[in-house]
Coordinates of C-alpha atoms in Angstrom, one line a residue:
G760 CA 46.0 188.9 -6.4
A761 CA 46.2 190.9 -9.6
A762 CA 47.2 194.5 -9.3
T763 CA 44.3 196.9 -10.0
L764 CA 45.3 199.8 -12.2
D765 CA 43.9 203.3 -12.1
A766 CA 44.6 204.7 -15.6
V767 CA 44.5 208.5 -15.6
D768 CA 46.4 211.4 -17.3
V769 CA 49.9 211.6 -15.8
D770 CA 52.8 214.0 -16.0
L771 CA 55.7 211.5 -16.1
A772 CA 58.3 214.1 -15.4
A773 CA 56.5 215.3 -12.3
V774 CA 56.2 211.7 -10.9
V775 CA 59.9 211.0 -11.5
E776 CA 61.0 214.3 -9.9
A777 CA 58.7 213.8 -6.9
A778 CA 60.0 210.3 -6.3
V779 CA 63.6 211.5 -6.4
E780 CA 62.7 214.4 -4.0
L781 CA 60.9 212.0 -1.6
V782 CA 64.0 209.8 -1.3
G783 CA 66.4 212.8 -1.3
P784 CA 66.6 213.1 2.6
R785 CA 67.7 209.5 2.9
A786 CA 70.4 210.1 0.2
R787 CA 71.7 213.1 2.1
E788 CA 71.9 211.2 5.3
K789 CA 74.5 209.0 3.6
S790 CA 76.2 212.0 1.9
L791 CA 75.0 210.7 -1.5
E792 CA 73.9 212.9 -4.4
I793 CA 70.6 212.0 -6.1
V794 CA 69.5 213.7 -9.4
S795 CA 67.0 213.3 -12.2
V796 CA 67.3 213.8 -15.9
V797 CA 64.2 214.1 -18.1
S798 CA 64.6 213.8 -21.9
S799 CA 63.4 216.5 -24.3
A800 CA 61.1 214.0 -26.1
T801 CA 59.0 213.3 -22.9
P802 CA 55.3 214.1 -23.6
R803 CA 53.5 216.4 -21.2
L804 CA 50.8 213.9 -20.4
V805 CA 50.4 210.1 -20.8
T806 CA 47.9 207.6 -19.6
A807 CA 49.2 205.5 -16.7
D808 CA 48.6 204.6 -13.0
P809 CA 50.5 207.3 -11.1
G810 CA 50.3 205.5 -7.8
R811 CA 51.7 202.2 -9.1
L812 CA 54.4 204.1 -11.1
R813 CA 55.3 205.9 -7.9
Q814 CA 55.6 202.5 -6.0
I815 CA 57.8 201.1 -8.7
L816 CA 60.1 204.1 -8.7
L817 CA 60.3 204.4 -4.9
N818 CA 61.3 200.7 -4.7
L819 CA 64.0 201.1 -7.4
I820 CA 65.3 204.5 -6.1
G821 CA 65.1 203.4 -2.5
N822 CA 67.1 200.2 -3.1
A823 CA 69.7 202.2 -5.0
V824 CA 70.2 204.6 -2.1
K825 CA 70.2 201.8 0.4
F826 CA 72.9 199.8 -1.4
T827 CA 75.2 202.7 -2.3
E828 CA 77.8 203.9 0.2
S829 CA 79.5 206.6 -1.9
G830 CA 78.8 208.6 -5.1
G831 CA 75.1 208.8 -5.8
V832 CA 72.1 207.8 -7.8
M833 CA 70.9 209.1 -11.2
V834 CA 67.3 208.7 -12.4
S835 CA 66.9 209.1 -16.1
L836 CA 63.5 209.4 -18.0
V837 CA 63.9 208.7 -21.7
A838 CA 61.0 208.7 -24.2
S839 CA 60.8 207.8 -27.8
P840 CA 57.8 207.9 -30.2
A841 CA 55.9 204.6 -30.8
P842 CA 53.1 203.7 -33.2
A843 CA 49.4 204.5 -32.7
G844 CA 49.9 207.7 -30.7
A845 CA 52.0 206.0 -28.0
V846 CA 55.4 206.6 -26.5
D847 CA 58.1 204.1 -25.3
V848 CA 59.2 205.1 -21.9
R849 CA 62.3 203.9 -20.0
I850 CA 63.0 205.2 -16.5
A851 CA 66.5 204.0 -15.4
V852 CA 67.8 204.2 -11.9
R853 CA 71.6 204.0 -11.9
D854 CA 73.8 203.9 -8.8
T855 CA 77.5 203.8 -7.9
G856 CA 77.1 200.9 -5.5
P857 CA 78.7 197.4 -5.6
G858 CA 76.5 196.1 -8.4
V859 CA 74.9 192.7 -8.6
P860 CA 77.1 189.6 -9.4
E861 CA 76.3 188.1 -12.8
A862 CA 75.3 184.7 -11.2
E863 CA 72.7 186.5 -9.0
R864 CA 71.0 188.7 -11.6
A865 CA 68.2 186.4 -12.6
R866 CA 67.1 185.5 -9.1
I867 CA 67.3 189.0 -7.6
F868 CA 63.8 189.7 -8.8
H869 CA 62.4 186.7 -6.8
A870 CA 60.7 187.5 -3.5
F871 CA 63.0 187.5 -0.5
A872 CA 66.0 186.6 -2.7
Q873 CA 69.5 187.9 -1.7
V874 CA 72.8 187.7 -3.3
D875 CA 75.5 185.4 -1.9
A876 CA 77.1 186.1 1.5
S877 CA 79.9 188.3 0.2
H878 CA 77.3 190.7 -1.1
A879 CA 74.6 190.1 1.5
K880 CA 74.9 193.5 3.2
A881 CA 74.7 195.3 -0.2
A882 CA 71.5 193.5 -1.3
E883 CA 69.7 192.4 1.8
G884 CA 66.0 192.7 1.4
A885 CA 66.1 193.7 -2.3
G886 CA 64.2 190.7 -3.6
L887 CA 60.8 191.5 -2.2
G888 CA 60.8 195.1 -3.4
L889 CA 62.0 194.1 -6.8
S890 CA 59.5 191.3 -7.1
I891 CA 56.6 193.7 -6.3
A892 CA 58.0 196.3 -8.7
R893 CA 58.2 193.8 -11.5
R894 CA 54.7 192.6 -10.8
L895 CA 53.4 196.1 -11.0
A896 CA 55.4 196.8 -14.2
D897 CA 53.9 193.7 -15.7
A898 CA 50.4 194.9 -14.8
M899 CA 51.1 198.1 -16.6
G900 CA 52.2 196.2 -19.7
G901 CA 55.9 196.9 -19.0
D902 CA 58.9 195.2 -17.5
I903 CA 61.9 195.9 -15.3
D904 CA 65.4 194.9 -16.4
L905 CA 68.9 195.0 -14.8
V906 CA 71.9 196.3 -16.6
A907 CA 75.5 196.1 -15.3
P908 CA 77.3 199.3 -16.4
E909 CA 80.9 198.7 -17.5
D910 CA 82.1 201.3 -15.0
G911 CA 80.4 199.7 -12.0
G912 CA 77.3 200.0 -10.1
A913 CA 73.9 198.7 -11.2
E914 CA 71.1 200.1 -13.4
F915 CA 67.5 198.9 -12.9
A916 CA 65.0 200.3 -15.4
F917 CA 61.3 200.3 -15.9
A918 CA 60.1 200.2 -19.5
A919 CA 56.6 200.4 -20.9
R920 CA 54.6 201.7 -23.9
L921 CA 52.1 204.3 -22.8
P922 CA 49.4 206.2 -24.7
V923 CA 50.2 209.9 -25.2
V924 CA 47.5 212.4 -24.1
A925 CA 49.4 215.6 -24.8
A926 CA 52.7 216.1 -26.4
D927 CA 55.1 218.9 -25.5
A928 CA 55.4 221.0 -28.6
A929 CA 57.0 224.0 -26.9
A930 CA 60.4 225.2 -28.1
P931 CA 63.3 224.3 -25.8
P932 CA 63.0 226.7 -22.9
L933 CA 66.8 227.3 -22.5
A934 CA 67.7 227.5 -26.2
G935 CA 70.7 229.8 -26.8
V936 CA 71.8 229.8 -23.1
D937 CA 75.4 228.9 -22.3
C938 CA 76.0 227.2 -19.0
V939 CA 79.0 225.9 -16.9
V940 CA 78.3 223.2 -14.3
A941 CA 81.0 222.9 -11.6
A942 CA 80.7 220.2 -9.0
P943 CA 83.1 217.7 -7.3
N944 CA 80.6 214.8 -7.6
P945 CA 80.4 213.4 -11.2
I946 CA 76.7 212.4 -10.7
V947 CA 75.8 216.1 -10.3
R948 CA 78.0 217.2 -13.2
R949 CA 76.7 214.6 -15.6
G950 CA 73.1 214.8 -14.5
L951 CA 72.8 218.6 -14.5
G952 CA 74.8 218.9 -17.7
A953 CA 72.5 216.4 -19.4
Q954 CA 69.3 218.1 -18.0
L955 CA 70.4 221.5 -19.2
E956 CA 71.2 220.2 -22.7
A957 CA 67.8 218.5 -22.8
L958 CA 66.2 221.9 -22.1
G959 CA 68.1 223.4 -25.0
A960 CA 71.1 225.0 -23.3
R961 CA 74.8 224.4 -24.1
A962 CA 76.5 222.9 -21.0
E963 CA 80.2 222.6 -20.1
T964 CA 81.2 220.7 -17.0
C965 CA 84.1 221.3 -14.6
G966 CA 85.3 218.6 -12.3
R967 CA 88.3 220.4 -10.9
L968 CA 88.6 223.8 -9.2
G969 CA 91.3 224.8 -11.6
D970 CA 89.0 224.2 -14.5
L971 CA 86.3 226.4 -12.8
A972 CA 88.8 229.2 -12.2
A973 CA 89.8 229.1 -15.9
A974 CA 86.2 229.1 -17.0
L975 CA 85.5 232.1 -14.8
E976 CA 88.2 234.0 -16.6
D977 CA 86.9 233.0 -20.0
G978 CA 84.2 235.6 -20.6
P979 CA 80.9 236.9 -19.0
D980 CA 78.2 235.4 -21.3
R981 CA 77.6 232.2 -19.5
V982 CA 75.5 231.1 -16.5
F983 CA 77.7 229.3 -13.8
L984 CA 76.0 226.6 -11.7
I985 CA 78.5 225.9 -8.8
D986 CA 78.0 223.3 -6.1
E987 CA 77.9 224.6 -2.5
A988 CA 81.0 222.4 -1.8
W989 CA 83.0 224.8 -4.0
A990 CA 81.0 228.0 -3.6
A991 CA 82.8 228.7 -0.3
V992 CA 86.3 228.4 -1.8
D993 CA 88.1 231.7 -1.7
A994 CA 90.4 230.8 -4.6
F995 CA 88.2 232.7 -7.1
D996 CA 85.9 235.7 -7.0
I997 CA 82.3 235.7 -8.4
D998 CA 81.4 238.8 -10.4
P999 CA 77.8 239.7 -9.4
A1000 CA 77.2 240.7 -13.0
R1001 CA 78.2 237.3 -14.3
G1002 CA 75.2 235.2 -13.4
A1003 CA 76.2 232.5 -11.0
L1004 CA 73.9 230.1 -9.2
V1005 CA 74.8 228.0 -6.2
L1006 CA 73.6 224.4 -6.1
A1007 CA 72.5 223.7 -2.5
A1008 CA 70.8 220.9 -0.6
P1009 CA 67.7 221.9 1.5
D1010 CA 69.7 221.8 4.7
Q1011 CA 72.2 224.3 3.3
R1012 CA 69.7 227.1 2.8
D1013 CA 71.1 229.0 5.8
R1014 CA 74.2 229.7 3.8
L1015 CA 72.4 231.3 0.8
A1016 CA 72.4 234.8 2.2
E1017 CA 76.2 234.6 2.5
R1018 CA 76.5 233.3 -1.1
L1019 CA 74.3 236.2 -2.4
E1020 CA 76.5 238.7 -0.6
G1021 CA 79.5 236.9 -2.2
G1022 CA 78.4 237.6 -5.8
F1023 CA 76.0 234.7 -6.6
S1024 CA 72.8 235.8 -8.2
G1025 CA 70.6 233.0 -7.0
W1026 CA 70.4 229.3 -6.1
I1027 CA 69.0 226.0 -7.2
V1028 CA 67.9 223.4 -4.5
K1029 CA 69.1 219.8 -5.1
P1030 CA 67.5 217.6 -6.2
W1031 CA 66.4 220.1 -8.8
R1032 CA 63.1 220.2 -10.7
R1033 CA 63.0 221.3 -14.3
V1034 CA 60.6 224.2 -13.6
S1035 CA 62.8 225.6 -10.9
L1036 CA 65.9 225.0 -13.0
I1037 CA 64.4 226.9 -16.0
E1038 CA 63.2 229.8 -13.9
R1039 CA 66.6 230.3 -12.2
V1040 CA 68.8 229.8 -15.2
R1041 CA 66.7 232.2 -17.3
A1042 CA 66.8 234.8 -14.5
A1043 CA 70.6 234.5 -14.3
W1044 CA 71.0 234.7 -18.1
N1045 CA 68.9 237.8 -18.2
G1046 CA 70.7 239.4 -15.2
E1047 CA 67.6 239.4 -13.0
A1048 CA 67.8 239.6 -9.2
A1049 CA 67.3 236.4 -7.2
A1050 CA 63.8 235.6 -6.1
A1051 CA 62.2 232.4 -4.8
P1052 CA 60.6 230.6 -7.7
A1053 CA 56.9 229.8 -7.3
S1054 CA 57.9 226.2 -8.0
E1055 CA 59.9 226.1 -4.8
A1056 CA 57.3 227.7 -2.6
R1057 CA 55.7 224.4 -1.7
R1058 CA 56.6 221.2 -3.5
P1059 CA 53.6 218.8 -3.7
E1060 CA 55.4 215.6 -2.7
A1061 CA 57.2 217.4 0.1
E1062 CA 53.9 218.6 1.3
A1063 CA 52.5 215.1 1.1
A1064 CA 55.3 213.8 3.2
A1065 CA 55.2 216.5 5.8
P1066 CA 53.7 215.7 9.2
A1067 CA 50.0 216.1 9.1
G1068 CA 48.5 218.4 11.6
G1069 CA 44.9 218.9 12.8
D1070 CA 42.7 216.2 14.1
G1071 CA 43.4 213.3 11.7
P1072 CA 43.7 209.8 13.2
R1073 CA 46.9 208.9 15.0
V1074 CA 48.5 205.9 13.3
L1075 CA 51.5 203.8 14.3
L1076 CA 53.2 202.4 11.3
V1077 CA 55.6 199.4 12.0
E1078 CA 57.6 198.5 8.9
D1079 CA 61.3 197.5 8.7
N1080 CA 61.8 198.1 4.9
P1081 CA 62.7 201.7 4.5
V1082 CA 61.2 202.0 1.0
N1083 CA 57.9 200.5 2.0
R1084 CA 57.9 202.6 5.2
L1085 CA 58.5 205.8 3.2
L1086 CA 55.7 205.0 0.8
A1087 CA 53.2 203.9 3.4
E1088 CA 53.9 206.9 5.6
A1089 CA 53.4 209.3 2.6
Q1090 CA 50.1 207.5 1.7
L1091 CA 48.8 207.7 5.3
K1092 CA 49.7 211.4 5.5
R1093 CA 47.9 212.1 2.3
L1094 CA 44.9 210.6 4.0
G1095 CA 45.3 213.2 6.8
A1096 CA 46.7 210.8 9.4
R1097 CA 49.3 211.8 12.0
V1098 CA 51.9 209.1 11.6
E1099 CA 54.5 207.7 14.0
T1100 CA 56.9 205.0 12.8
A1101 CA 58.8 202.0 14.3
V1102 CA 61.3 199.9 12.4
D1103 CA 60.9 196.5 14.2
G1104 CA 58.5 194.5 16.2
R1105 CA 59.9 195.3 19.6
A1106 CA 59.9 199.0 19.0
G1107 CA 56.5 198.8 17.5
L1108 CA 55.1 196.9 20.6
A1109 CA 56.7 199.4 23.0
A1110 CA 55.1 202.3 21.1
A1111 CA 51.7 200.5 20.8
Q1112 CA 51.6 199.8 24.6
T1113 CA 51.8 203.5 25.4
G1114 CA 48.3 203.9 24.0
G1115 CA 46.9 207.0 22.2
F1116 CA 46.9 205.5 18.7
D1117 CA 43.7 205.2 16.7
L1118 CA 45.2 202.5 14.5
I1119 CA 48.3 200.3 14.1
V1120 CA 49.5 199.3 10.7
M1121 CA 52.1 196.5 11.1
D1122 CA 54.1 194.3 8.8
M1123 CA 53.8 190.6 9.4
R1124 CA 57.4 189.8 8.9
L1125 CA 59.6 192.0 11.1
P1126 CA 63.2 191.4 12.4
G1127 CA 63.5 190.1 16.0
L1128 CA 59.9 190.1 17.0
D1129 CA 57.5 189.5 14.0
G1130 CA 54.2 191.3 13.6
L1131 CA 52.2 188.3 14.7
E1132 CA 54.0 187.8 18.0
A1133 CA 54.0 191.6 18.7
T1134 CA 50.2 191.6 18.2
R1135 CA 49.8 188.6 20.5
R1136 CA 51.8 190.3 23.2
L1137 CA 49.9 193.5 22.8
R1138 CA 46.5 191.8 23.0
G1139 CA 47.6 189.7 26.0
G1140 CA 48.8 192.6 28.1
L1141 CA 47.1 195.2 30.2
S1142 CA 48.4 198.3 28.5
T1143 CA 46.2 201.1 27.4
G1144 CA 46.9 200.2 23.8
A1145 CA 45.8 196.6 24.1
D1146 CA 42.6 197.1 22.2
T1147 CA 43.9 199.3 19.4
P1148 CA 42.9 198.0 15.9
V1149 CA 45.9 196.3 14.2
I1150 CA 46.1 196.1 10.4
A1151 CA 48.5 193.5 8.9
L1152 CA 50.8 194.3 6.0
T1153 CA 52.0 191.3 4.0
A1154 CA 53.4 190.4 0.6
N1155 CA 51.3 187.3 0.5
A1156 CA 47.5 187.2 0.0
S1157 CA 47.0 183.6 1.0
A1158 CA 44.2 182.3 3.1
D1159 CA 46.8 180.9 5.5
D1160 CA 48.3 184.3 6.1
R1161 CA 44.9 185.9 6.6
A1162 CA 44.0 183.2 9.1
A1163 CA 47.3 183.6 11.0
C1164 CA 46.8 187.4 11.2
L1165 CA 43.3 187.1 12.6
A1166 CA 44.4 184.3 15.0
A1167 CA 47.1 186.6 16.4
G1168 CA 44.6 189.3 17.1
M1169 CA 45.0 191.5 14.1
N1170 CA 41.8 193.1 12.8
D1171 CA 42.3 193.4 9.1
F1172 CA 44.7 192.7 6.3
L1173 CA 46.4 194.6 3.5
T1174 CA 48.5 193.1 0.7
K1175 CA 51.6 194.7 -0.6
P1176 CA 51.9 196.7 -2.8
V1177 CA 49.2 198.6 -0.9
A1178 CA 46.7 200.4 -3.1
E1179 CA 45.9 203.9 -1.6
A1180 CA 42.1 203.3 -2.1
A1181 CA 42.3 200.1 0.0
L1182 CA 44.4 201.8 2.6
A1183 CA 41.9 204.7 2.8
D1184 CA 39.0 202.3 3.2
V1185 CA 40.8 200.4 6.0
V1186 CA 41.7 203.6 7.8
R1187 CA 38.2 205.0 7.5
R1188 CA 36.5 201.8 8.8
W1189 CA 38.7 201.0 11.7
T1190 CA 39.3 204.5 13.0
A1191 CA 35.5 205.0 12.9
K1192 CA 35.0 201.8 14.9
S1193 CA 37.7 202.7 17.5
A1194 CA 36.1 206.1 17.9
A1195 CA 32.6 204.7 18.4

């Protein structure tokens, strides 16, 4: 069916940064860097559907991380003025993966499409997510295109014209600040350098330790942003009066006290947000002592993705696609659910048979044992979970699929991409019934 849009005031930059942050842990598991760059022309608020935009971005960013084995992913938000109080927005997701062969670029947006066998591992499962993302983009009056950068990898971009609600008329917040970005990964160097310049700073980048050592000897009136990978190197000393910040992943926070003792004046957590970046760079430029920025106290998207406590319904989510699983898990947790996940039908069935769940949300098409057969076995057994309500997830809204789900013993049906309002309604209705 047609996608239903919820047009509200949206902070585009915040949506982009939150999506990058949500996929960040998966990137770190693969030793990849993931960064965002927001252009200076981006308005403060536009009219758009934040849920649908988030789904598009999570599909594109999740695919980029999945298919990239080394290097990283850069997400760039570029905005340019358009007639009638609108703005042309392009959000590009560029990776350093194997790219998409020219012969396969047209069909990659078709549901369940894969590239040929030589690239199968690098693109397995991309078609459905891209097909859904393009359908959502079309509903928003936009499109998704694929570019093959000359230096390799792939770039998928969402583009749309959106009404401006509030422009950002403020002066560049880092105007007049000189920065040096030092990191071994070019994604970090290019991304952070570009973001600092978009905020008004002047940014020099160092891709070699020798260049960093020379820059440190060059004069005091600069803020140094040095990756944790190089912060531990003893080949140079950090003058505490200089203003140096360490770039650290969340799982590297335990090293920060040591870095502060070693001359650094503060830190920036990757992937950065502009608010935190501005606060920390300003503080370093002004010679202020390190303090945890309010923006890092509790990030909204991280909070949404955190395990829910309390007495919310206990939900088993069975979904093999990591992007769809990440999105559905975040949606369920925002609804107050306590979520456990399984990545295939057999694991889902084993978890469901243990009982204790108020609801099971299960994809129809799963590897090994599909959702229909897993439900049949659950219903036909004598386990304590045999009567737990099961909600089907499917990309197809056909009457045949609905009939197949109900015949297998499923109780209800949700079509991907799942609207949060529809999910909330299903969770409310079926957890109320199971508690009755």
